[in-house]
DNA sequence: GCGTGTGAACTGGTTCACAGCG
DNA sequence: CGCTGTGAACCAGTTCACACGC
């Protein structure tokens, strides 16, 4: 089924997955592509295409069954089992994320280790997850079979840390550092998120007055259909 | 000059801007598109195209002058003046970012306000920037002419907060909430970043074995040229 | 009628390949 | 030569528009 799903679709599918969870908690049993589009701030055609990458599921006239859709996405995107995760760098940001542990866990990610270069810091932080000095990183990752890592070290250390993680067998990394890191080993996925850069992109977009994506829009017929349901 | 620069290019240009800063600090005077590509984990053609959206600048044979390029990008993307920024929601994550103030400032963003719904919390946090209760948000934003906001409130509050910010005149928002928020007013840019969703995307990418973007590659000649310079 | 599934048309970005210049 | 600037070719993702099913 999954002969290459485009990344933007993958991102939206994960968002849809979350939306299903929320809708389910609200007691809603069924949802249309139009409603999902509204939640994701996307288009209904887009939503339908995305879902169809995974195969057929919908029930015409009534839309998608919330629970069925959620499970369907989870099954196809391998979101069913809890994945082991670690946090590297326990400064302000890292600690905050560590404290976030609950939400990560609810989302299907168990934080099983924290790492930092400063032994001192390791001793002062009290956490529910075990903390280790950075030089044990590769070993612990390998031993515990940790699949994901969240990196919040200073920029200078980012690439080194990445290498150690990859060496230990990590398969996905979120890097909050201003340095773009790369994994030698193919197949390891990295997502770089730097706040300053995000702010700059935002700044350039807002000042350079890019034609707003909401301006280029559907034809009359389409627009009416979508608007009506608001 | 800037008749619509694609968003991915904008993102890379900001990264290049940062790279220039770093290179400058290292004392490097000149940089080639190939080297930049390596830093950004991108392709040289891409880098050249991006830079050319802004107009011509390069100095054949020797590459780009680091400082000139940096200023060139700053001028075109309006990265020259310091922008006022605020942080909404001062829980663990918000406070961590508040403490990050130094890096934001170094990057050209002055944090001039923090907001939270809990008066209690406002009183316990000690910060160098003024803190306000959330109901003053719209007013303060308008008064101070704050252009950017970083939102770290609980998901339920995200859309409401966004509306208040937009009402006050904010032009760009980074939303760390699991809820995708939308601005009614056109022209306001929103960047949604949710950690759990990022982890899910990563998970689906790594397990679903998407053909790695590094696999589909340049022709022989091209590859050789790029590799040689490593 | 309402809403999914889907080819076909289109738009946007990336990569190629090479001319031109120091 | 080495490296930029750039049309042209290519590939990817989005939007359109409509057929088909409940």
Tab-separated table of C-alpha atoms (C1' of nucleotides) in Angstrom:
chain	number	residue	atom	x	y	z
A	1	UNK	CA	0.000	0.000	0.000
A	2	UNK	CA	2.602	2.523	0.973
A	3	UNK	CA	4.413	3.039	-2.291
A	4	UNK	CA	5.966	6.318	-1.193
A	5	UNK	CA	3.697	8.727	0.613
A	6	UNK	CA	4.799	12.350	0.239
A	7	UNK	CA	6.074	13.932	3.427
A	8	UNK	CA	3.469	16.719	3.533
A	9	UNK	CA	0.783	14.044	3.377
A	10	UNK	CA	2.445	12.113	6.147
A	11	UNK	CA	2.477	15.228	8.294
A	12	UNK	CA	-1.188	15.858	7.663
A	13	UNK	CA	-2.097	12.252	8.308
A	14	UNK	CA	-0.513	12.490	11.727
A	15	UNK	CA	-2.512	15.630	12.333
A	16	UNK	CA	-5.662	13.835	11.246
A	17	UNK	CA	-4.804	11.040	13.621
A	18	UNK	CA	-4.676	13.518	16.464
A	19	UNK	CA	-7.888	15.161	15.303
A	20	UNK	CA	-9.625	11.782	15.421
A	21	UNK	CA	-8.499	11.317	18.984
A	22	UNK	CA	-9.859	14.724	19.939
A	23	UNK	CA	-13.134	14.151	18.128
A	24	UNK	CA	-13.522	10.775	19.744
A	25	UNK	CA	-13.050	12.302	23.184
A	26	UNK	CA	-15.742	14.803	22.308
A	27	UNK	CA	-18.016	11.894	21.489
A	28	UNK	CA	-18.209	12.501	17.765
A	29	UNK	CA	-18.598	9.269	15.811
A	30	UNK	CA	-18.192	10.413	12.272
A	31	UNK	CA	-16.286	13.096	10.403
A	32	UNK	CA	-16.191	14.394	6.830
A	33	UNK	CA	-13.169	15.392	4.793
A	34	UNK	CA	-14.491	18.940	4.848
A	35	UNK	CA	-14.544	19.076	8.612
A	36	UNK	CA	-11.069	17.595	8.825
A	37	UNK	CA	-9.852	20.129	6.314
A	38	UNK	CA	-11.190	22.864	8.552
A	39	UNK	CA	-9.400	21.439	11.572
A	40	UNK	CA	-6.109	21.109	9.710
A	41	UNK	CA	-6.518	24.372	7.854
A	42	UNK	CA	-6.214	22.487	4.587
A	43	UNK	CA	-8.476	21.479	1.701
A	44	UNK	CA	-10.933	18.620	1.577
A	45	UNK	CA	-9.465	17.213	-1.623
A	46	UNK	CA	-6.129	17.142	0.085
A	47	UNK	CA	-7.493	15.295	3.066
A	48	UNK	CA	-9.181	12.700	0.907
A	49	UNK	CA	-6.043	12.145	-1.156
A	50	UNK	CA	-3.974	11.766	1.959
A	51	UNK	CA	-6.281	9.181	3.441
A	52	UNK	CA	-6.420	7.351	0.164
A	53	UNK	CA	-2.710	6.835	0.123
A	54	UNK	CA	-3.411	4.301	2.835
A	55	UNK	CA	-6.201	2.595	0.966
A	56	UNK	CA	-9.939	2.853	0.954
A	57	UNK	CA	-11.969	3.289	4.101
A	58	UNK	CA	-14.653	5.942	3.744
A	59	UNK	CA	-18.340	5.481	3.977
A	60	UNK	CA	-19.944	7.718	1.412
A	61	UNK	CA	-22.595	10.147	2.496
A	62	UNK	CA	-21.658	9.951	6.189
A	63	UNK	CA	-17.937	10.617	6.002
A	64	UNK	CA	-15.362	8.642	7.953
A	65	UNK	CA	-15.966	6.785	11.171
A	66	UNK	CA	-13.708	8.538	13.624
A	67	UNK	CA	-12.429	5.503	15.455
A	68	UNK	CA	-12.000	3.431	12.353
A	69	UNK	CA	-10.069	6.194	10.668
A	70	UNK	CA	-7.829	6.677	13.671
A	71	UNK	CA	-6.965	3.011	13.875
A	72	UNK	CA	-6.537	2.830	10.150
A	73	UNK	CA	-3.951	5.588	10.183
A	74	UNK	CA	-2.212	4.157	13.240
A	75	UNK	CA	-1.933	0.750	11.621
A	76	UNK	CA	-0.549	2.079	8.369
A	77	UNK	CA	1.839	4.575	9.877
A	78	UNK	CA	3.010	2.251	12.642
A	79	UNK	CA	1.755	4.476	15.398
A	80	UNK	CA	0.427	1.578	17.448
A	81	UNK	CA	3.319	0.633	19.656
A	82	UNK	CA	4.987	2.841	22.224
A	83	UNK	CA	8.378	3.986	21.042
A	84	UNK	CA	11.323	4.574	23.318
A	85	UNK	CA	12.626	8.098	23.307
A	86	UNK	CA	15.435	10.003	24.983
A	87	UNK	CA	16.278	13.607	25.612
A	88	UNK	CA	19.804	14.834	25.096
A	89	UNK	CA	20.821	18.043	26.819
A	90	UNK	CA	19.031	18.922	30.038
A	91	UNK	CA	19.255	22.693	30.100
A	92	UNK	CA	16.123	24.796	30.425
A	93	UNK	CA	14.529	23.508	27.274
A	94	UNK	CA	15.502	19.884	27.745
A	95	UNK	CA	14.215	19.869	31.308
A	96	UNK	CA	10.968	21.454	30.210
A	97	UNK	CA	10.482	18.696	27.674
A	98	UNK	CA	11.417	16.135	30.279
A	99	UNK	CA	8.670	17.550	32.478
A	100	UNK	CA	6.387	17.203	29.482
A	101	UNK	CA	6.880	13.495	29.766
A	102	UNK	CA	3.182	13.001	30.426
A	103	UNK	CA	2.035	14.405	27.139
A	104	UNK	CA	4.687	12.528	25.227
A	105	UNK	CA	3.627	9.348	26.931
A	106	UNK	CA	-0.023	9.982	26.160
A	107	UNK	CA	1.020	10.448	22.561
A	108	UNK	CA	2.736	7.083	22.440
A	109	UNK	CA	6.319	7.975	23.289
A	110	UNK	CA	7.964	6.763	26.444
A	111	UNK	CA	10.921	8.817	27.592
A	112	UNK	CA	13.363	6.268	28.955
A	113	UNK	CA	16.520	8.303	29.333
A	114	UNK	CA	17.954	11.772	29.698
A	115	UNK	CA	21.550	12.707	28.926
A	116	UNK	CA	23.735	15.642	29.778
A	117	UNK	CA	27.412	16.491	29.740
A	118	UNK	CA	27.359	17.990	33.200
A	119	UNK	CA	27.397	15.435	36.003
A	120	UNK	CA	26.597	18.275	38.308
A	121	UNK	CA	23.384	18.978	36.524
A	122	UNK	CA	22.443	15.328	36.427
A	123	UNK	CA	22.630	15.274	40.202
A	124	UNK	CA	20.469	18.312	40.779
A	125	UNK	CA	17.647	17.431	38.433
A	126	UNK	CA	15.084	15.130	39.927
A	127	UNK	CA	13.242	13.235	37.264
A	128	UNK	CA	11.159	10.119	36.992
A	129	UNK	CA	13.335	8.820	34.170
A	130	UNK	CA	16.944	7.686	34.587
A	131	UNK	CA	19.612	10.217	33.687
A	132	UNK	CA	23.045	9.444	32.321
A	133	UNK	CA	26.248	11.308	31.490
A	134	UNK	CA	26.677	11.904	27.785
A	135	UNK	CA	29.567	9.483	27.317
A	136	UNK	CA	27.243	6.605	28.096
A	137	UNK	CA	24.837	7.709	25.415
A	138	UNK	CA	25.759	5.332	22.623
A	139	UNK	CA	25.741	2.359	24.969
A	140	UNK	CA	22.485	3.172	26.696
A	141	UNK	CA	20.754	3.855	23.395
A	142	UNK	CA	21.923	0.546	22.028
A	143	UNK	CA	21.123	-1.389	25.168
A	144	UNK	CA	17.677	0.092	25.665
A	145	UNK	CA	16.969	0.055	21.931
A	146	UNK	CA	15.946	3.673	21.945
A	147	UNK	CA	14.509	4.690	18.597
A	148	UNK	CA	13.988	8.420	18.921
A	149	UNK	CA	15.899	11.343	20.372
A	150	UNK	CA	15.153	14.955	21.142
A	151	UNK	CA	18.286	17.054	21.054
A	152	UNK	CA	18.503	20.297	23.022
A	153	UNK	CA	22.213	20.741	23.498
A	154	UNK	CA	24.147	23.870	22.492
A	155	UNK	CA	24.730	24.161	18.762
A	156	UNK	CA	28.436	23.321	18.940
A	157	UNK	CA	27.678	19.900	20.382
A	158	UNK	CA	24.781	19.036	18.083
A	159	UNK	CA	26.584	17.160	15.366
A	160	UNK	CA	28.720	15.152	17.770
A	161	UNK	CA	25.703	14.150	19.792
A	162	UNK	CA	23.877	13.195	16.617
A	163	UNK	CA	26.716	10.947	15.562
A	164	UNK	CA	26.691	9.202	18.924
A	165	UNK	CA	22.957	8.681	18.757
A	166	UNK	CA	23.096	7.318	15.257
A	167	UNK	CA	25.941	5.087	16.280
A	168	UNK	CA	23.769	3.690	19.038
A	169	UNK	CA	21.020	2.934	16.553
A	170	UNK	CA	18.565	5.792	16.892
A	171	UNK	CA	16.312	6.090	13.869
A	172	UNK	CA	14.772	9.539	14.254
A	173	UNK	CA	15.956	12.814	15.737
A	174	UNK	CA	14.328	16.118	16.527
A	175	UNK	CA	17.014	18.732	16.685
A	176	UNK	CA	16.204	21.996	18.440
A	177	UNK	CA	19.642	23.359	17.803
A	178	UNK	CA	20.485	26.209	15.428
A	179	UNK	CA	22.909	23.910	13.627
A	180	UNK	CA	21.527	21.721	10.859
A	181	UNK	CA	22.702	18.234	11.683
A	182	UNK	CA	23.045	15.337	9.290
A	183	UNK	CA	23.246	11.639	9.846
A	184	UNK	CA	25.854	9.700	7.968
A	185	UNK	CA	23.912	6.482	8.151
A	186	UNK	CA	21.102	6.548	5.602
A	187	UNK	CA	17.597	5.927	6.802
A	188	UNK	CA	17.942	8.022	9.925
A	189	UNK	CA	15.445	10.832	9.851
A	190	UNK	CA	16.211	14.260	11.213
A	191	UNK	CA	13.851	17.123	11.816
A	192	UNK	CA	15.589	20.433	12.461
A	193	UNK	CA	13.666	23.028	14.427
A	194	UNK	CA	15.330	26.238	15.453
A	195	UNK	CA	13.283	28.959	17.044
A	196	UNK	CA	15.330	31.854	15.826
A	197	UNK	CA	15.162	30.521	12.306
A	198	UNK	CA	11.423	30.050	12.573
A	199	UNK	CA	11.098	33.641	13.690
A	200	UNK	CA	13.180	34.792	10.778
A	201	UNK	CA	11.127	32.868	8.271
A	202	UNK	CA	8.009	34.342	9.797
A	203	UNK	CA	9.527	37.809	9.638
A	204	UNK	CA	10.507	37.504	6.019
A	205	UNK	CA	7.108	36.149	5.103
A	206	UNK	CA	5.192	38.854	6.840
A	207	UNK	CA	7.295	41.747	5.628
A	208	UNK	CA	7.940	40.535	2.120
A	209	UNK	CA	4.201	40.125	1.666
A	210	UNK	CA	4.105	36.758	0.049
A	211	UNK	CA	0.804	36.173	-1.680
A	212	UNK	CA	-1.110	34.519	1.113
A	213	UNK	CA	-1.800	30.851	0.538
A	214	UNK	CA	-5.380	31.554	1.532
A	215	UNK	CA	-5.797	33.897	-1.394
A	216	UNK	CA	-5.293	31.489	-4.216
A	217	UNK	CA	-8.441	29.551	-3.783
A	218	UNK	CA	-10.947	27.061	-5.041
A	219	UNK	CA	-13.472	27.717	-7.763
A	220	UNK	CA	-16.846	29.138	-6.900
A	221	UNK	CA	-18.621	25.836	-6.670
A	222	UNK	CA	-15.969	24.339	-4.455
A	223	UNK	CA	-15.710	27.324	-2.193
A	224	UNK	CA	-19.442	27.382	-1.676
A	225	UNK	CA	-19.564	23.799	-0.680
A	226	UNK	CA	-16.777	24.213	1.864
A	227	UNK	CA	-18.030	27.510	3.252
A	228	UNK	CA	-21.542	26.328	3.728
A	229	UNK	CA	-20.427	23.785	6.255
A	230	UNK	CA	-18.714	26.228	8.582
B	1	UNK	CA	12.841	42.075	-6.843
B	2	UNK	CA	10.925	39.739	-4.603
B	3	UNK	CA	8.104	38.629	-6.831
B	4	UNK	CA	7.108	35.701	-4.659
B	5	UNK	CA	9.892	33.643	-3.168
B	6	UNK	CA	8.838	30.065	-2.402
B	7	UNK	CA	8.634	29.234	1.282
B	8	UNK	CA	11.236	26.455	1.198
B	9	UNK	CA	13.663	28.924	-0.341
B	10	UNK	CA	12.850	31.466	2.314
B	11	UNK	CA	13.576	28.894	4.976
B	12	UNK	CA	16.893	28.017	3.420
B	13	UNK	CA	17.836	31.642	2.953
B	14	UNK	CA	17.385	32.207	6.671
B	15	UNK	CA	19.570	29.208	7.300
B	16	UNK	CA	22.174	30.593	4.944
B	17	UNK	CA	21.988	33.865	6.800
B	18	UNK	CA	22.817	32.061	10.018
B	19	UNK	CA	25.564	30.094	8.315
B	20	UNK	CA	27.160	33.342	7.174
B	21	UNK	CA	27.159	34.611	10.713
B	22	UNK	CA	28.841	31.444	11.911
B	23	UNK	CA	31.395	31.490	9.131
B	24	UNK	CA	32.149	35.127	9.776
B	25	UNK	CA	32.788	34.393	13.433
B	26	UNK	CA	35.157	31.657	12.338
B	27	UNK	CA	36.966	34.219	10.270
B	28	UNK	CA	36.062	32.810	6.889
B	29	UNK	CA	35.731	35.532	4.262
B	30	UNK	CA	34.312	33.662	1.331
B	31	UNK	CA	32.004	30.716	0.764
B	32	UNK	CA	30.870	28.696	-2.233
B	33	UNK	CA	27.399	27.410	-2.995
B	34	UNK	CA	28.777	23.913	-2.567
B	35	UNK	CA	29.981	24.592	0.937
B	36	UNK	CA	26.695	26.201	1.877
B	37	UNK	CA	24.851	23.226	0.467
B	38	UNK	CA	26.892	21.011	2.718
B	39	UNK	CA	26.067	23.104	5.771
B	40	UNK	CA	22.350	23.141	4.972
B	41	UNK	CA	22.280	19.552	3.832
B	42	UNK	CA	20.953	20.669	0.475
B	43	UNK	CA	22.182	20.965	-3.110
B	44	UNK	CA	24.382	23.631	-4.603
B	45	UNK	CA	21.972	24.373	-7.422
B	46	UNK	CA	19.317	24.935	-4.839
B	47	UNK	CA	21.469	27.327	-2.891
B	48	UNK	CA	22.324	29.331	-5.970
B	49	UNK	CA	18.714	29.536	-7.053
B	50	UNK	CA	17.668	30.678	-3.622
B	51	UNK	CA	20.232	33.430	-3.512
B	52	UNK	CA	19.306	34.500	-6.993
B	53	UNK	CA	15.733	35.138	-6.009
B	54	UNK	CA	17.141	38.162	-4.262
B	55	UNK	CA	19.170	39.333	-7.205
B	56	UNK	CA	22.727	38.951	-8.304
B	57	UNK	CA	25.634	39.120	-5.942
B	58	UNK	CA	28.188	36.394	-6.496
B	59	UNK	CA	31.723	36.740	-7.493
B	60	UNK	CA	32.505	33.977	-9.897
B	61	UNK	CA	35.446	31.730	-9.225
B	62	UNK	CA	35.727	32.675	-5.542
B	63	UNK	CA	32.161	32.154	-4.361
B	64	UNK	CA	30.238	34.594	-2.206
B	65	UNK	CA	31.733	37.080	0.196
B	66	UNK	CA	30.389	35.953	3.544
B	67	UNK	CA	29.639	39.373	4.981
B	68	UNK	CA	28.219	40.753	1.790
B	69	UNK	CA	25.944	37.757	1.413
B	70	UNK	CA	24.744	38.015	4.979
B	71	UNK	CA	23.876	41.675	4.643
B	72	UNK	CA	22.328	41.066	1.264
B	73	UNK	CA	19.968	38.490	2.686
B	74	UNK	CA	19.187	40.596	5.737
B	75	UNK	CA	18.328	43.582	3.583
B	76	UNK	CA	16.071	41.640	1.273
B	77	UNK	CA	14.322	39.620	3.941
B	78	UNK	CA	13.971	42.521	6.351
B	79	UNK	CA	16.076	40.901	9.013
B	80	UNK	CA	17.866	44.127	9.887
B	81	UNK	CA	15.743	45.630	12.608
B	82	UNK	CA	15.007	44.065	15.970
B	83	UNK	CA	11.442	42.813	16.161
B	84	UNK	CA	9.345	42.842	19.277
B	85	UNK	CA	8.219	39.454	20.440
B	86	UNK	CA	6.115	38.073	23.256
B	87	UNK	CA	5.623	34.715	24.886
B	88	UNK	CA	2.147	33.527	25.746
B	89	UNK	CA	1.810	30.802	28.358
B	90	UNK	CA	4.520	30.588	30.983
B	91	UNK	CA	4.457	26.946	31.945
B	92	UNK	CA	7.601	24.841	31.758
B	93	UNK	CA	8.128	25.356	28.060
B	94	UNK	CA	7.217	29.042	28.006
B	95	UNK	CA	9.518	29.786	30.931
B	96	UNK	CA	12.323	27.895	29.268
B	97	UNK	CA	11.942	29.997	26.164
B	98	UNK	CA	11.760	33.111	28.288
B	99	UNK	CA	15.072	32.103	29.809
B	100	UNK	CA	16.339	31.708	26.266
B	101	UNK	CA	15.825	35.395	25.852
B	102	UNK	CA	19.514	35.905	25.268
B	103	UNK	CA	19.677	33.781	22.165
B	104	UNK	CA	16.527	35.276	20.767
B	105	UNK	CA	17.935	38.715	21.334
B	106	UNK	CA	21.208	37.804	19.677
B	107	UNK	CA	19.132	36.603	16.743
B	108	UNK	CA	17.356	39.919	16.420
B	109	UNK	CA	14.238	39.372	18.491
B	110	UNK	CA	13.572	41.297	21.642
B	111	UNK	CA	11.171	39.628	24.055
B	112	UNK	CA	9.178	42.506	25.490
B	113	UNK	CA	6.350	40.702	27.254
B	114	UNK	CA	5.207	37.452	28.790
B	115	UNK	CA	1.579	36.494	29.369
B	116	UNK	CA	-0.151	33.902	31.460
B	117	UNK	CA	-3.633	33.195	32.706
B	118	UNK	CA	-2.487	32.454	36.237
B	119	UNK	CA	-1.784	35.562	38.321
B	120	UNK	CA	-0.213	33.274	40.816
B	121	UNK	CA	2.320	32.089	38.322
B	122	UNK	CA	3.085	35.599	37.166
B	123	UNK	CA	4.047	36.481	40.702
B	124	UNK	CA	6.376	33.564	41.248
B	125	UNK	CA	8.336	33.810	38.019
B	126	UNK	CA	11.152	36.275	38.107
B	127	UNK	CA	12.038	37.502	34.697
B	128	UNK	CA	13.814	40.409	33.125
B	129	UNK	CA	10.865	41.148	30.903
B	130	UNK	CA	7.507	42.469	32.123
B	131	UNK	CA	4.781	39.893	32.657
B	132	UNK	CA	1.059	40.465	32.253
B	133	UNK	CA	-2.169	38.581	32.860
B	134	UNK	CA	-3.708	37.223	29.691
B	135	UNK	CA	-6.675	39.577	29.596
B	136	UNK	CA	-4.320	42.466	28.988
B	137	UNK	CA	-2.800	40.716	26.008
B	138	UNK	CA	-4.606	42.460	23.180
B	139	UNK	CA	-3.976	45.871	24.698
B	140	UNK	CA	-0.327	45.339	25.495
B	141	UNK	CA	0.341	43.890	22.066
B	142	UNK	CA	-1.304	46.865	20.433
B	143	UNK	CA	0.366	49.405	22.660
B	144	UNK	CA	3.840	47.935	22.385
B	145	UNK	CA	3.377	47.147	18.723
B	146	UNK	CA	4.496	43.587	19.202
B	147	UNK	CA	4.893	41.811	15.893
B	148	UNK	CA	5.599	38.225	16.866
B	149	UNK	CA	4.328	35.767	19.415
B	150	UNK	CA	5.395	32.384	20.694
B	151	UNK	CA	2.452	30.426	22.028
B	152	UNK	CA	2.966	27.704	24.635
B	153	UNK	CA	-0.422	27.502	26.304
B	154	UNK	CA	-2.445	24.292	26.653
B	155	UNK	CA	-4.130	23.216	23.425
B	156	UNK	CA	-7.627	24.191	24.519
B	157	UNK	CA	-6.604	27.823	24.886
B	158	UNK	CA	-4.564	28.063	21.695
B	159	UNK	CA	-7.179	29.372	19.301
B	160	UNK	CA	-8.550	31.919	21.749
B	161	UNK	CA	-5.095	33.246	22.482
B	162	UNK	CA	-4.359	33.420	18.786
B	163	UNK	CA	-7.453	35.487	18.162
B	164	UNK	CA	-6.474	37.901	20.888
B	165	UNK	CA	-2.987	38.251	19.488
B	166	UNK	CA	-4.219	38.818	15.973
B	167	UNK	CA	-6.714	41.315	17.304
B	168	UNK	CA	-3.843	43.190	18.901
B	169	UNK	CA	-1.996	43.300	15.615
B	170	UNK	CA	0.529	40.518	15.803
B	171	UNK	CA	1.790	39.485	12.373
B	172	UNK	CA	3.478	36.161	13.023
B	173	UNK	CA	2.918	33.315	15.452
B	174	UNK	CA	4.819	30.215	16.420
B	175	UNK	CA	2.391	27.784	17.947
B	176	UNK	CA	3.813	24.968	20.064
B	177	UNK	CA	0.384	23.613	20.825
B	178	UNK	CA	-1.031	20.336	19.496
B	179	UNK	CA	-3.965	22.265	18.060
B	180	UNK	CA	-3.575	23.747	14.596
B	181	UNK	CA	-4.565	27.375	14.956
B	182	UNK	CA	-5.712	29.676	12.194
B	183	UNK	CA	-5.853	33.424	11.974
B	184	UNK	CA	-8.969	35.006	10.611
B	185	UNK	CA	-7.178	38.110	9.456
B	186	UNK	CA	-5.266	37.402	6.259
B	187	UNK	CA	-1.590	38.138	6.178
B	188	UNK	CA	-0.892	36.778	9.628
B	189	UNK	CA	1.552	33.938	9.403
B	190	UNK	CA	1.342	30.914	11.645
B	191	UNK	CA	3.870	28.155	12.133
B	192	UNK	CA	2.520	25.140	13.992
B	193	UNK	CA	5.043	22.985	15.794
B	194	UNK	CA	3.895	20.136	17.958
B	195	UNK	CA	6.406	17.773	19.405
B	196	UNK	CA	4.194	14.748	19.523
B	197	UNK	CA	3.238	15.280	15.919
B	198	UNK	CA	6.867	15.670	14.927
B	199	UNK	CA	7.646	12.398	16.654
B	200	UNK	CA	4.812	10.722	14.824
B	201	UNK	CA	5.944	11.983	11.458
B	202	UNK	CA	9.423	10.765	12.259
B	203	UNK	CA	8.052	7.398	13.318
B	204	UNK	CA	6.022	6.950	10.190
B	205	UNK	CA	8.932	7.972	8.024
B	206	UNK	CA	11.380	5.632	9.639
B	207	UNK	CA	9.114	2.617	9.783
B	208	UNK	CA	7.371	3.038	6.464
B	209	UNK	CA	10.778	3.205	4.797
B	210	UNK	CA	10.231	6.143	2.518
B	211	UNK	CA	12.803	6.239	-0.223
B	212	UNK	CA	15.409	8.415	1.395
B	213	UNK	CA	15.703	11.856	-0.133
B	214	UNK	CA	19.423	11.279	-0.222
B	215	UNK	CA	18.987	8.346	-2.537
B	216	UNK	CA	17.502	10.097	-5.525
B	217	UNK	CA	20.568	11.970	-6.535
B	218	UNK	CA	22.501	13.995	-9.001
B	219	UNK	CA	24.095	12.675	-12.141
B	220	UNK	CA	27.579	11.278	-12.022
B	221	UNK	CA	29.297	14.458	-13.037
B	222	UNK	CA	27.417	16.506	-10.494
B	223	UNK	CA	27.934	14.077	-7.680
B	224	UNK	CA	31.616	13.935	-8.333
B	225	UNK	CA	31.990	17.632	-8.254
B	226	UNK	CA	30.173	17.935	-4.949
B	227	UNK	CA	31.842	14.964	-3.312
B	228	UNK	CA	35.293	16.056	-4.207
B	229	UNK	CA	34.969	19.158	-2.084
B	230	UNK	CA	34.152	17.397	1.155
C	1	DG	C1'	-28.182	15.097	-2.121
C	2	DC	C1'	-24.059	14.526	0.275
C	3	DG	C1'	-19.520	12.976	0.489
C	4	DT	C1'	-15.896	9.754	-0.962
C	5	DG	C1'	-12.517	8.152	-4.491
C	6	DT	C1'	-9.753	9.418	-8.388
C	7	DG	C1'	-7.921	10.524	-12.996
C	8	DA	C1'	-6.469	14.650	-15.243
C	9	DA	C1'	-4.786	19.362	-15.300
C	10	DC	C1'	-1.998	22.359	-13.158
C	11	DT	C1'	1.208	24.788	-10.155
C	12	DG	C1'	5.330	25.013	-7.697
C	13	DG	C1'	9.995	23.517	-6.727
C	14	DT	C1'	14.038	21.012	-7.661
C	15	DT	C1'	17.552	19.287	-10.441
C	16	DC	C1'	20.137	19.378	-14.719
C	17	DA	C1'	23.381	21.153	-17.683
C	18	DC	C1'	25.754	24.508	-19.595
C	19	DA	C1'	27.066	29.375	-20.961
C	20	DG	C1'	29.823	33.016	-19.288
C	21	DC	C1'	33.117	35.228	-16.524
C	22	DG	C1'	37.073	36.105	-13.601
D	1	DC	C1'	39.804	25.907	-14.531
D	2	DG	C1'	36.237	26.941	-10.553
D	3	DC	C1'	32.073	28.757	-9.551
D	4	DT	C1'	28.057	31.589	-10.428
D	5	DG	C1'	23.730	32.512	-12.936
D	6	DT	C1'	19.987	30.578	-15.491
D	7	DG	C1'	16.941	28.524	-18.983
D	8	DA	C1'	15.015	24.046	-19.728
D	9	DA	C1'	13.575	19.500	-18.251
D	10	DC	C1'	11.846	17.203	-14.728
D	11	DC	C1'	9.411	15.649	-10.697
D	12	DA	C1'	6.114	16.345	-6.765
D	13	DG	C1'	2.202	17.819	-4.709
D	14	DT	C1'	-2.149	20.277	-4.983
D	15	DT	C1'	-6.373	21.403	-6.873
D	16	DC	C1'	-10.103	20.436	-10.054
D	17	DA	C1'	-14.017	18.181	-11.479
D	18	DC	C1'	-16.684	14.561	-11.875
D	19	DA	C1'	-18.269	9.553	-11.506
D	20	DC	C1'	-20.106	6.499	-8.417
D	21	DG	C1'	-22.421	4.789	-4.004
D	22	DC	C1'	-25.343	5.279	0.021
